[in-house]
Short mmCIF file of C-alpha atoms (C1' of nucleotides) in Angstrom, two decimals:
data_model
loop_
_atom_site.label_atom_id
_atom_site.label_comp_id
_atom_site.label_asym_id
_atom_site.label_seq_id
_atom_site.Cartn_x
_atom_site.Cartn_y
_atom_site.Cartn_z
CA MET P 1 -48.71 75.25 -21.76
CA THR P 2 -51.26 76.00 -19.08
CA ARG P 3 -52.62 73.77 -16.43
CA LYS P 4 -55.83 74.58 -14.51
CA SER P 5 -57.99 73.20 -17.31
CA GLY P 6 -58.78 70.13 -15.26
CA VAL P 7 -56.58 68.03 -17.48
CA ALA P 8 -53.06 67.29 -16.26
CA LEU P 9 -50.24 68.59 -18.43
CA TRP P 10 -48.88 65.11 -19.14
CA ARG P 11 -52.29 64.04 -20.43
CA GLN P 12 -52.61 67.13 -22.62
CA ILE P 13 -49.21 66.34 -24.11
CA ALA P 14 -50.24 62.70 -24.53
CA ASP P 15 -53.36 63.80 -26.41
CA GLN P 16 -51.30 66.08 -28.63
CA ILE P 17 -48.81 63.35 -29.41
CA ARG P 18 -51.56 60.82 -30.13
CA GLN P 19 -53.13 63.31 -32.49
CA ALA P 20 -49.91 64.33 -34.21
CA VAL P 21 -49.05 60.68 -34.71
CA SER P 22 -52.42 59.88 -36.24
CA ALA P 23 -52.19 62.99 -38.43
CA GLY P 24 -48.76 61.92 -39.60
CA THR P 25 -47.03 65.10 -38.43
CA LEU P 26 -45.05 63.16 -35.85
CA GLY P 27 -43.31 59.83 -36.19
CA ALA P 28 -44.32 59.50 -39.83
CA ASP P 29 -41.29 57.22 -40.26
CA GLY P 30 -42.45 55.06 -37.40
CA ARG P 31 -40.00 56.57 -34.98
CA LEU P 32 -40.42 59.42 -32.50
CA PRO P 33 -37.71 62.07 -31.95
CA PRO P 34 -35.69 61.71 -28.73
CA GLU P 35 -37.36 62.75 -25.49
CA MET P 36 -35.17 65.84 -25.14
CA VAL P 37 -36.22 67.11 -28.56
CA LEU P 38 -39.89 66.42 -27.89
CA SER P 39 -39.85 68.03 -24.46
CA GLU P 40 -38.40 71.20 -25.99
CA ARG P 41 -40.88 71.18 -28.85
CA PHE P 42 -43.84 70.90 -26.46
CA GLY P 43 -42.27 73.30 -23.99
CA VAL P 44 -42.42 70.94 -21.03
CA ASN P 45 -39.93 69.23 -18.77
CA ARG P 46 -38.62 65.84 -19.81
CA HIS P 47 -40.30 64.27 -16.75
CA THR P 48 -43.68 65.50 -18.01
CA LEU P 49 -43.04 64.30 -21.51
CA ARG P 50 -42.06 60.87 -20.18
CA SER P 51 -45.35 60.63 -18.28
CA ALA P 52 -47.18 61.34 -21.53
CA ILE P 53 -45.23 58.71 -23.43
CA ALA P 54 -45.76 56.18 -20.64
CA ALA P 55 -49.50 56.69 -20.93
CA LEU P 56 -49.40 56.19 -24.70
CA VAL P 57 -47.29 53.06 -24.30
CA GLN P 58 -49.89 51.78 -21.86
CA GLU P 59 -52.59 52.60 -24.42
CA GLY P 60 -50.75 50.70 -27.12
CA VAL P 61 -50.10 53.75 -29.32
CA LEU P 62 -46.33 53.81 -28.76
CA ARG P 63 -43.58 51.35 -27.87
CA ALA P 64 -40.46 52.51 -26.01
CA GLU P 65 -37.19 50.55 -26.15
CA GLN P 66 -34.37 51.43 -23.80
CA GLY P 67 -31.32 52.64 -25.66
CA ARG P 68 -33.04 52.55 -29.06
CA GLY P 69 -35.90 55.01 -29.03
CA THR P 70 -39.68 55.32 -29.03
CA PHE P 71 -41.66 53.85 -31.90
CA VAL P 72 -45.16 54.12 -33.29
CA GLU P 73 -47.30 51.00 -33.06
CA SER P 74 -48.99 51.00 -36.43
CA ARG P 75 -52.71 51.13 -35.97
CA GLN P 76 -54.56 52.13 -39.09
CA LYS P 77 -58.06 53.45 -38.61
CA LEU P 78 -60.87 51.14 -39.58
CA SER P 79 -63.07 52.82 -42.16
CA TYR P 80 -66.73 52.08 -41.61
CA PRO P 81 -68.98 52.68 -44.64
CA ILE P 82 -72.37 54.32 -44.24
CA SER P 83 -74.76 53.93 -47.14
CA ALA P 84 -78.23 52.65 -47.90
CA ARG P 85 -76.77 49.13 -47.95
CA THR P 86 -74.81 49.49 -44.73
CA ARG P 87 -74.47 46.19 -42.93
CA PHE P 88 -72.91 46.08 -39.53
CA SER P 89 -71.13 42.82 -40.17
CA THR P 90 -69.82 43.31 -43.69
CA GLY P 91 -68.45 46.81 -43.46
CA LEU P 92 -65.10 45.99 -41.98
CA ARG P 93 -64.62 42.48 -43.26
CA SER P 94 -61.95 43.33 -45.80
CA GLN P 95 -59.88 45.46 -43.46
CA THR P 96 -59.23 43.07 -40.66
CA ARG P 97 -58.73 39.38 -40.20
CA ASP P 98 -60.34 38.57 -36.92
CA ARG P 99 -63.63 40.34 -36.44
CA ARG P 100 -66.49 39.25 -34.22
CA SER P 101 -69.59 40.41 -32.44
CA ILE P 102 -70.49 39.43 -28.90
CA LEU P 103 -73.99 39.50 -27.46
CA LEU P 104 -73.56 41.00 -24.01
CA ALA P 105 -77.18 41.07 -22.89
CA HIS P 106 -80.74 41.22 -24.12
CA ALA P 107 -84.13 42.01 -22.69
CA VAL P 108 -87.70 42.82 -23.54
CA GLU P 109 -88.75 46.24 -22.32
CA GLN P 110 -91.09 49.14 -22.98
CA ALA P 111 -90.11 51.55 -25.72
CA SER P 112 -88.94 54.95 -24.54
CA GLN P 113 -90.15 57.98 -26.46
CA ARG P 114 -86.93 58.05 -28.49
CA VAL P 115 -87.02 54.36 -29.40
CA ALA P 116 -90.73 54.41 -30.14
CA GLU P 117 -90.24 57.33 -32.50
CA GLY P 118 -87.39 55.60 -34.29
CA LEU P 119 -89.35 52.37 -34.77
CA GLY P 120 -92.65 54.07 -35.51
CA LEU P 121 -94.32 52.47 -32.49
CA ALA P 122 -96.37 53.83 -29.62
CA GLU P 123 -94.45 54.86 -26.52
CA GLY P 124 -94.37 51.95 -24.08
CA ALA P 125 -94.81 49.31 -26.78
CA PRO P 126 -92.83 46.09 -26.11
CA VAL P 127 -89.40 46.05 -27.77
CA VAL P 128 -86.43 43.69 -27.76
CA ARG P 129 -83.19 45.32 -26.69
CA LEU P 130 -79.81 43.90 -27.73
CA GLU P 131 -76.48 44.93 -26.21
CA THR P 132 -73.58 43.94 -28.44
CA LEU P 133 -69.84 44.45 -28.58
CA SER P 134 -67.74 44.29 -31.73
CA GLU P 135 -64.06 43.45 -31.78
CA ALA P 136 -61.44 43.56 -34.50
CA ASP P 137 -58.04 41.97 -34.04
CA GLU P 138 -58.81 41.19 -30.40
CA ARG P 139 -59.56 44.83 -29.58
CA PRO P 140 -62.98 46.41 -28.93
CA VAL P 141 -64.18 48.59 -31.80
CA SER P 142 -67.79 49.39 -31.08
CA ARG P 143 -70.56 48.93 -28.57
CA ALA P 144 -74.12 48.93 -29.83
CA THR P 145 -77.59 49.03 -28.32
CA SER P 146 -80.34 47.94 -30.73
CA TRP P 147 -84.09 47.85 -30.43
CA PHE P 148 -86.61 45.76 -32.41
CA ASP P 149 -90.40 45.60 -32.40
CA ALA P 150 -91.14 42.71 -30.00
CA GLU P 151 -94.49 41.96 -31.67
CA ARG P 152 -93.00 41.58 -35.13
CA PHE P 153 -89.74 39.97 -33.96
CA PRO P 154 -90.51 37.95 -30.83
CA GLY P 155 -87.40 36.17 -29.61
CA TYR P 156 -85.16 38.13 -31.95
CA ALA P 157 -82.37 37.91 -29.38
CA GLU P 158 -82.31 34.13 -29.73
CA ALA P 159 -82.28 34.38 -33.52
CA TYR P 160 -79.36 36.76 -33.28
CA ALA P 161 -77.53 34.59 -30.78
CA GLU P 162 -77.87 31.55 -33.06
CA THR P 163 -76.81 33.26 -36.28
CA GLY P 164 -74.45 35.84 -34.79
CA SER P 165 -75.61 38.40 -37.33
CA ILE P 166 -78.26 41.08 -37.59
CA THR P 167 -78.84 40.28 -41.24
CA LEU P 168 -79.21 36.54 -40.69
CA GLY P 169 -81.40 37.24 -37.69
CA PHE P 170 -83.82 39.14 -39.91
CA GLN P 171 -83.80 36.34 -42.49
CA SER P 172 -85.34 33.98 -39.97
CA TYR P 173 -88.32 36.36 -39.97
CA GLY P 174 -88.54 36.34 -43.75
CA ILE P 175 -86.75 39.62 -44.32
CA GLU P 176 -84.36 39.08 -47.21
CA ASP P 177 -83.31 42.70 -47.64
CA TYR P 178 -83.29 45.95 -45.73
CA PHE P 179 -81.90 49.46 -45.99
CA ARG P 180 -80.26 52.08 -43.85
CA LYS P 181 -82.69 54.97 -43.81
CA SER P 182 -80.89 57.58 -41.74
CA THR P 183 -77.83 57.96 -39.55
CA LEU P 184 -77.20 60.71 -37.02
CA VAL P 185 -73.52 61.08 -36.18
CA SER P 186 -72.25 62.85 -33.10
CA ALA P 187 -69.27 62.59 -30.77
CA ARG P 188 -68.84 62.73 -27.03
CA HIS P 189 -66.63 61.56 -24.21
CA ALA P 190 -67.04 57.89 -23.40
CA ASP P 191 -69.18 57.35 -20.32
CA ALA P 192 -68.30 54.98 -17.50
CA ALA P 193 -70.03 52.03 -19.15
CA ASP P 194 -68.33 52.64 -22.49
CA LEU P 195 -64.95 52.98 -20.79
CA ALA P 196 -65.38 49.55 -19.24
CA ASP P 197 -66.87 47.74 -22.25
CA LEU P 198 -64.52 49.23 -24.83
CA LYS P 199 -61.49 49.08 -22.50
CA LEU P 200 -60.72 52.77 -22.88
CA SER P 201 -58.91 55.18 -20.59
CA ALA P 202 -60.49 58.31 -19.15
CA GLY P 203 -61.09 61.13 -21.59
CA ALA P 204 -61.48 58.82 -24.56
CA ILE P 205 -63.89 59.80 -27.31
CA VAL P 206 -66.67 57.80 -28.93
CA LEU P 207 -68.31 58.43 -32.27
CA VAL P 208 -72.03 57.87 -31.83
CA ALA P 209 -74.14 56.73 -34.76
CA VAL P 210 -77.90 56.59 -34.27
CA ALA P 211 -79.38 54.62 -37.14
CA VAL P 212 -82.74 53.47 -38.42
CA ASN P 213 -82.98 50.44 -40.70
CA VAL P 214 -86.11 49.83 -42.74
CA ASP P 215 -87.49 46.86 -44.71
CA THR P 216 -88.27 46.96 -48.44
CA GLN P 217 -91.64 48.57 -47.69
CA GLY P 218 -89.91 51.34 -45.78
CA LEU P 219 -91.13 50.18 -42.37
CA PRO P 220 -88.60 50.61 -39.55
CA ILE P 221 -87.28 47.27 -38.28
CA GLN P 222 -84.25 48.31 -36.23
CA TYR P 223 -83.29 51.33 -34.19
CA ALA P 224 -79.66 51.28 -33.07
CA GLU P 225 -77.22 53.45 -31.19
CA THR P 226 -73.60 52.46 -31.84
CA ARG P 227 -70.61 53.89 -29.98
CA PHE P 228 -67.39 53.56 -32.00
CA VAL P 229 -63.93 54.02 -30.48
CA ALA P 230 -62.95 57.31 -32.14
CA ASP P 231 -59.25 56.49 -32.02
CA ARG P 232 -59.75 53.37 -34.12
CA VAL P 233 -62.67 54.15 -36.42
CA GLU P 234 -63.73 56.65 -39.06
CA LEU P 235 -67.10 56.66 -40.80
CA SER P 236 -67.10 56.83 -44.56
CA VAL P 237 -70.14 58.38 -46.25
CA SER P 238 -70.40 57.82 -49.99
CA THR P 239 -72.87 60.10 -51.70
CA GLU P 240 -71.99 59.63 -55.36
CA ALA P 241 -74.29 58.36 -58.08
CA GLN P 242 -77.74 59.03 -56.75
CA MET W 1 -63.94 57.86 -8.28
CA THR W 2 -60.22 57.81 -8.79
CA ARG W 3 -57.88 60.68 -9.32
CA LYS W 4 -54.44 60.11 -10.80
CA SER W 5 -55.93 59.33 -14.20
CA GLY W 6 -54.65 62.66 -15.47
CA VAL W 7 -58.14 64.05 -15.58
CA ALA W 8 -59.27 66.08 -12.59
CA LEU W 9 -62.20 64.74 -10.60
CA TRP W 10 -64.27 67.87 -11.17
CA ARG W 11 -63.84 67.49 -14.91
CA GLN W 12 -64.84 63.82 -14.80
CA ILE W 13 -67.95 64.81 -12.87
CA ALA W 14 -68.63 67.64 -15.31
CA ASP W 15 -68.44 65.19 -18.21
CA GLN W 16 -70.82 62.81 -16.45
CA ILE W 17 -73.32 65.56 -15.71
CA ARG W 18 -73.15 66.95 -19.26
CA GLN W 19 -73.85 63.52 -20.62
CA ALA W 20 -76.60 62.65 -18.14
CA VAL W 21 -78.28 65.94 -18.98
CA SER W 22 -78.12 65.32 -22.70
CA ALA W 23 -79.37 61.76 -22.18
CA GLY W 24 -82.26 63.09 -20.13
CA THR W 25 -81.40 61.06 -17.03
CA LEU W 26 -80.59 64.24 -15.10
CA GLY W 27 -82.47 67.50 -15.02
CA ALA W 28 -85.17 66.22 -17.34
CA ASP W 29 -87.52 68.80 -15.81
CA GLY W 30 -85.02 71.55 -16.57
CA ARG W 31 -83.80 71.68 -12.98
CA LEU W 32 -80.85 69.92 -11.33
CA PRO W 33 -81.07 68.43 -7.83
CA PRO W 34 -79.41 70.52 -5.07
CA GLU W 35 -75.62 70.45 -4.81
CA MET W 36 -75.70 68.41 -1.60
CA VAL W 37 -77.76 65.69 -3.26
CA LEU W 38 -75.58 65.60 -6.36
CA SER W 39 -72.33 65.58 -4.40
CA GLU W 40 -73.58 62.57 -2.44
CA ARG W 41 -74.77 60.82 -5.58
CA PHE W 42 -71.39 61.24 -7.25
CA GLY W 43 -69.50 60.55 -4.04
CA VAL W 44 -67.50 63.77 -4.05
CA ASN W 45 -67.19 66.85 -1.90
CA ARG W 46 -69.57 69.71 -2.55
CA HIS W 47 -66.62 71.86 -3.67
CA THR W 48 -65.67 69.36 -6.31
CA LEU W 49 -69.21 69.18 -7.56
CA ARG W 50 -69.39 72.97 -7.64
CA SER W 51 -66.24 73.10 -9.78
CA ALA W 52 -67.90 70.74 -12.23
CA ILE W 53 -71.06 72.85 -12.31
CA ALA W 54 -69.01 76.04 -12.73
CA ALA W 55 -67.34 74.53 -15.79
CA LEU W 56 -70.69 73.59 -17.29
CA VAL W 57 -72.07 77.05 -16.55
CA GLN W 58 -69.05 78.49 -18.36
CA GLU W 59 -69.78 76.14 -21.25
CA GLY W 60 -73.36 77.30 -21.41
CA VAL W 61 -74.82 73.91 -20.51
CA LEU W 62 -76.17 74.95 -17.08
CA ARG W 63 -77.27 78.12 -15.34
CA ALA W 64 -76.96 78.59 -11.55
CA GLU W 65 -79.06 81.05 -9.55
CA GLN W 66 -78.32 81.74 -5.92
CA GLY W 67 -81.13 80.70 -3.64
CA ARG W 68 -83.12 79.16 -6.48
CA GLY W 69 -81.18 76.29 -7.95
CA THR W 70 -79.25 75.12 -10.97
CA PHE W 71 -81.03 74.86 -14.30
CA VAL W 72 -80.44 73.29 -17.67
CA GLU W 73 -79.88 75.73 -20.52
CA SER W 74 -81.77 74.20 -23.40
CA ARG W 75 -79.41 74.05 -26.32
CA GLN W 76 -80.61 71.91 -29.15
CA LYS W 77 -77.92 70.49 -31.39
CA LEU W 78 -77.63 71.83 -34.89
CA SER W 79 -78.21 69.03 -37.34
CA TYR W 80 -75.94 69.22 -40.35
CA PRO W 81 -77.13 67.24 -43.39
CA ILE W 82 -74.67 65.23 -45.45
CA SER W 83 -75.87 64.15 -48.87
CA ALA W 84 -74.89 64.43 -52.53
CA ARG W 85 -76.40 67.92 -52.52
CA THR W 86 -74.75 69.07 -49.32
CA ARG W 87 -74.08 72.80 -49.35
CA PHE W 88 -72.12 74.26 -46.51
CA SER W 89 -74.20 77.42 -46.41
CA THR W 90 -77.70 76.06 -46.77
CA GLY W 91 -77.59 73.15 -44.35
CA LEU W 92 -78.34 75.01 -41.19
CA ARG W 93 -80.31 77.93 -42.57
CA SER W 94 -83.65 76.79 -41.23
CA GLN W 95 -82.41 75.97 -37.75
CA THR W 96 -80.89 79.24 -36.72
CA ARG W 97 -81.50 82.89 -37.32
CA ASP W 98 -78.09 84.43 -37.43
CA ARG W 99 -75.59 82.37 -39.32
CA ARG W 100 -72.45 83.58 -41.06
CA SER W 101 -69.10 82.54 -42.42
CA ILE W 102 -65.89 84.46 -41.89
CA LEU W 103 -62.82 84.22 -44.09
CA LEU W 104 -59.91 84.08 -41.66
CA ALA W 105 -57.07 83.72 -44.12
CA HIS W 106 -56.15 82.50 -47.58
CA ALA W 107 -53.01 81.62 -49.46
CA VAL W 108 -51.67 79.90 -52.53
CA GLU W 109 -49.45 76.96 -51.72
CA GLN W 110 -48.19 73.62 -52.98
CA ALA W 111 -50.52 70.66 -52.59
CA SER W 112 -49.51 68.14 -49.96
CA GLN W 113 -49.86 64.47 -50.82
CA ARG W 114 -53.22 64.31 -49.06
CA VAL W 115 -54.65 67.40 -50.77
CA ALA W 116 -53.28 66.41 -54.17
CA GLU W 117 -54.92 63.02 -53.86
CA GLY W 118 -58.24 64.55 -52.90
CA LEU W 119 -58.23 66.99 -55.82
CA GLY W 120 -56.75 64.57 -58.32
CA LEU W 121 -53.67 66.73 -58.85
CA ALA W 122 -49.96 66.07 -58.77
CA GLU W 123 -48.21 66.51 -55.43
CA GLY W 124 -46.81 70.03 -55.25
CA ALA W 125 -49.33 71.49 -57.72
CA PRO W 126 -50.43 75.03 -56.84
CA VAL W 127 -53.61 75.18 -54.78
CA VAL W 128 -55.65 77.92 -53.11
CA ARG W 129 -56.18 77.37 -49.39
CA LEU W 130 -59.11 78.97 -47.55
CA GLU W 131 -59.43 79.16 -43.77
CA THR W 132 -63.00 79.86 -42.73
CA LEU W 133 -65.01 80.05 -39.53
CA SER W 134 -68.77 79.52 -39.28
CA GLU W 135 -70.91 80.97 -36.54
CA ALA W 136 -74.54 80.43 -35.60
CA ASP W 137 -76.26 82.70 -33.11
CA GLU W 138 -73.01 84.49 -32.31
CA ARG W 139 -71.23 81.26 -31.36
CA PRO W 140 -68.59 79.40 -33.36
CA VAL W 141 -69.88 76.20 -34.94
CA SER W 142 -67.21 75.02 -37.32
CA ARG W 143 -63.76 75.78 -38.62
CA ALA W 144 -62.90 74.67 -42.14
CA THR W 145 -59.79 74.45 -44.28
CA SER W 146 -60.53 74.13 -47.99
CA TRP W 147 -58.30 73.62 -51.01
CA PHE W 148 -59.00 74.41 -54.68
CA ASP W 149 -57.00 73.86 -57.87
CA ALA W 150 -55.19 77.19 -58.33
CA GLU W 151 -54.93 76.69 -62.11
CA ARG W 152 -58.63 76.17 -62.60
CA PHE W 153 -59.72 78.64 -59.91
CA PRO W 154 -57.13 81.44 -59.79
CA GLY W 155 -58.11 84.06 -57.26
CA TYR W 156 -60.86 81.91 -55.83
CA ALA W 157 -60.26 83.49 -52.41
CA GLU W 158 -61.33 86.88 -53.79
CA ALA W 159 -64.41 85.37 -55.40
CA TYR W 160 -65.31 83.80 -52.07
CA ALA W 161 -64.62 86.99 -50.14
CA GLU W 162 -66.90 88.96 -52.46
CA THR W 163 -69.79 86.50 -52.50
CA GLY W 164 -69.32 85.05 -49.01
CA SER W 165 -70.31 81.62 -50.27
CA ILE W 166 -68.60 78.56 -51.71
CA THR W 167 -71.47 77.96 -54.12
CA LEU W 168 -71.54 81.55 -55.42
CA GLY W 169 -67.76 81.52 -55.65
CA PHE W 170 -67.95 78.53 -58.00
CA GLN W 171 -70.62 80.25 -60.08
CA SER W 172 -68.17 83.01 -61.01
CA TYR W 173 -66.14 80.24 -62.68
CA GLY W 174 -69.13 78.95 -64.59
CA ILE W 175 -69.91 76.07 -62.26
CA GLU W 176 -73.67 76.02 -61.77
CA ASP W 177 -73.89 72.74 -59.92
CA TYR W 178 -71.70 70.37 -57.94
CA PHE W 179 -71.99 67.32 -55.74
CA ARG W 180 -70.58 65.92 -52.52
CA LYS W 181 -68.71 62.79 -53.54
CA SER W 182 -67.46 61.42 -50.25
CA THR W 183 -67.20 62.37 -46.60
CA LEU W 184 -64.93 60.81 -44.00
CA VAL W 185 -66.13 61.43 -40.47
CA SER W 186 -63.94 61.07 -37.41
CA ALA W 187 -63.65 62.66 -33.97
CA ARG W 188 -60.76 63.85 -31.85
CA HIS W 189 -59.86 66.30 -29.12
CA ALA W 190 -59.66 69.88 -30.34
CA ASP W 191 -56.07 70.97 -30.88
CA ALA W 192 -54.67 74.29 -29.66
CA ALA W 193 -55.64 76.14 -32.85
CA ASP W 194 -59.21 74.77 -32.76
CA LEU W 195 -59.56 75.69 -29.09
CA ALA W 196 -58.69 79.30 -29.88
CA ASP W 197 -60.72 79.68 -33.09
CA LEU W 198 -63.82 77.88 -31.83
CA LYS W 199 -63.55 79.39 -28.33
CA LEU W 200 -63.60 76.00 -26.63
CA SER W 201 -62.26 74.86 -23.28
CA ALA W 202 -59.63 72.16 -22.93
CA GLY W 203 -60.78 68.63 -23.52
CA ALA W 204 -63.45 69.70 -25.99
CA ILE W 205 -64.21 67.41 -28.90
CA VAL W 206 -64.43 68.20 -32.61
CA LEU W 207 -66.20 66.18 -35.27
CA VAL W 208 -63.95 66.15 -38.31
CA ALA W 209 -65.46 65.82 -41.78
CA VAL W 210 -63.08 65.42 -44.71
CA ALA W 211 -65.05 65.99 -47.89
CA VAL W 212 -64.52 65.98 -51.66
CA ASN W 213 -66.86 67.97 -53.90
CA VAL W 214 -67.01 67.27 -57.63
CA ASP W 215 -68.48 69.08 -60.63
CA THR W 216 -71.11 67.59 -62.95
CA GLN W 217 -68.38 65.74 -64.85
CA GLY W 218 -67.18 64.14 -61.65
CA LEU W 219 -63.95 66.15 -61.48
CA PRO W 220 -62.90 67.15 -57.96
CA ILE W 221 -63.20 70.91 -57.41
CA GLN W 222 -62.91 71.21 -53.61
CA TYR W 223 -61.16 69.27 -50.89
CA ALA W 224 -62.17 70.38 -47.40
CA GLU W 225 -61.51 69.47 -43.80
CA THR W 226 -64.16 70.84 -41.43
CA ARG W 227 -63.94 70.71 -37.66
CA PHE W 228 -67.38 70.94 -36.01
CA VAL W 229 -67.91 71.67 -32.31
CA ALA W 230 -69.16 68.27 -31.17
CA ASP W 231 -71.21 69.75 -28.34
CA ARG W 232 -73.27 71.83 -30.74
CA VAL W 233 -73.44 69.79 -33.94
CA GLU W 234 -74.57 66.41 -35.19
CA LEU W 235 -74.19 65.19 -38.74
CA SER W 236 -77.27 63.78 -40.41
CA VAL W 237 -76.75 61.21 -43.16
CA SER W 238 -79.81 60.45 -45.27
CA THR W 239 -79.49 57.31 -47.32
CA GLU W 240 -83.06 56.69 -48.41
CA ALA W 241 -84.32 56.55 -51.99
CA GLN W 242 -81.28 55.57 -53.98
"C1'" DT A 1 -95.61 90.27 7.14
"C1'" DA A 2 -92.28 87.71 9.62
"C1'" DT A 3 -89.70 83.50 10.05
"C1'" DA A 4 -87.86 79.15 8.84
"C1'" DA A 5 -86.22 76.14 5.35
"C1'" DT A 6 -83.85 75.56 1.16
"C1'" DT A 7 -80.27 76.43 -2.02
"C1'" DT A 8 -76.30 78.63 -4.05
"C1'" DG A 9 -72.04 81.47 -2.96
"C1'" DT A 10 -67.76 82.35 -0.07
"C1'" DT A 11 -63.99 81.66 3.18
"C1'" DC A 12 -61.29 79.41 6.23
"C1'" DG A 13 -57.91 75.16 6.90
"C1'" DT A 14 -55.48 70.73 5.60
"C1'" DA A 15 -53.78 67.11 2.66
"C1'" DT A 16 -52.29 65.28 -1.73
"C1'" DG A 17 -51.23 65.33 -6.71
"C1'" DT A 18 -48.67 67.68 -10.46
"C1'" DA A 19 -44.73 70.23 -12.64
"C1'" DT A 20 -40.61 72.63 -12.58
"C1'" DT A 21 -35.99 73.55 -11.05
"C1'" DA V 1 -33.48 63.05 -5.21
"C1'" DA V 2 -35.18 67.06 -2.98
"C1'" DA V 3 -37.16 71.63 -2.68
"C1'" DT V 4 -40.66 74.68 -4.27
"C1'" DA V 5 -44.99 76.36 -6.28
"C1'" DC V 6 -49.41 75.61 -7.93
"C1'" DA V 7 -53.69 72.80 -8.79
"C1'" DT V 8 -56.88 69.61 -6.95
"C1'" DA V 9 -59.84 67.59 -3.30
"C1'" DC V 10 -62.00 67.33 1.21
"C1'" DG V 11 -64.19 69.27 5.53
"C1'" DA V 12 -66.63 72.69 8.23
"C1'" DA V 13 -68.78 76.86 8.81
"C1'" DC V 14 -71.04 81.06 7.41
"C1'" DA V 15 -73.30 84.53 4.04
"C1'" DA V 16 -76.82 85.73 0.64
"C1'" DA V 17 -80.83 84.96 -2.14
"C1'" DT V 18 -85.10 82.72 -2.79
"C1'" DT V 19 -89.13 80.07 -1.52
"C1'" DA V 20 -92.35 77.97 1.64
"C1'" DT V 21 -94.92 78.30 5.98
#
DNA sequence: TATAATTTGTTCGTATGTATT
DNA sequence: AAATACATACGAACAAATTAT
């Protein structure tokens, strides 16, 4: 194993273990092999391997018990559906008990070129911006920034704050139904803000979904950029029966 | 900025710059501020900043010219459509001139539980495995592992090698049309094999798409796991008009 | 054209973190 | 626990290429 890549050896090993565990090629029975075995398998010193395990214990991926062994903390990935009927609030309801969204901040601002394009507005048009955080089982899952046309939805932030839901927020403006038009999915390292909001450690990955929702007439009503914690979430695209 | 996180300072800075550039908050005019300015802005020594820039130059994100400055190499992301009619070969045709797929290896093996489930076969049933690499403009874009029912498609690897296309390979078995049934999208750090095949540097991210294709009767005919270079690819999900 | 200013590239030295033995 | 080797980070100065005056 080489160093010099800018990533310490213990973190490289930690990443490999995290991945092998999630792929099921390591600790499939819930238990990791002894440190000596692992250190030989990865070709590193036991000290280095222990640093990696310590980091994963800190992250909540593993649990080490003196004299017994190291165990996998079961953490199934949340599967987030993406379809024409995608709703941010309903997608994960069945998979987790305690799920909630938190409104971190909101403001009225001028639409950037990107936002204006997504909402079909002129650049600089007034838009409402919502910053929200979603948690499942007491742990952060996603961090979203949404924009709405401020002329059509004045005070949308308040409507959202009262109802606690995007869908219910729209209902107070007479919108009974809406559809997901498009979703662009990419992935990148979490930035400083994401690291703080989503309580991640350096080097963590976020899945980024840029989505446009439209009303029944096909007019854009929401432009959103959601950052999902890649370790905890997968996106499920169903394309059958069209 | 802290060290000791297991990720070198220069790499943290590199990640920040890469992201700021792609977000347009840095080098929007195609030119980066001088090293002295950047090193002060990020609160690091000029050496450290230069290491970060060197890594991004190596990656192809930036270009440095002595005496002139450091410039942004425009590299638009390839947008890969995901829909019921998704074809691996046709998706990117319009966005790039030189695109090709390379068959790295193939074998007949016994279906693992995961593969068997995807193809609707019994665990241990014989399957054909294809290892392929896709390039666009001389650079690796994706690395895929595909499985096919060996009883229904004996010698599929040869059919693929001759035609150079999944779609044409199916045609030699009388399958004129097929559909993408489902796609699971996740993201992770590239593993050692991905780093080598996709010519990436440590810490790089891959978008993983696990897909099932079905024939017109709805029977699974292909189970595939594709790793896309996250820096170069975004997945585009269209969900309108259902 | 000549010179100064700007900007990237290189070379010292020193201190600390990381990994192995 | 200690010794050793390498990678990372900072500081200062100088060299080389380009641009502005």
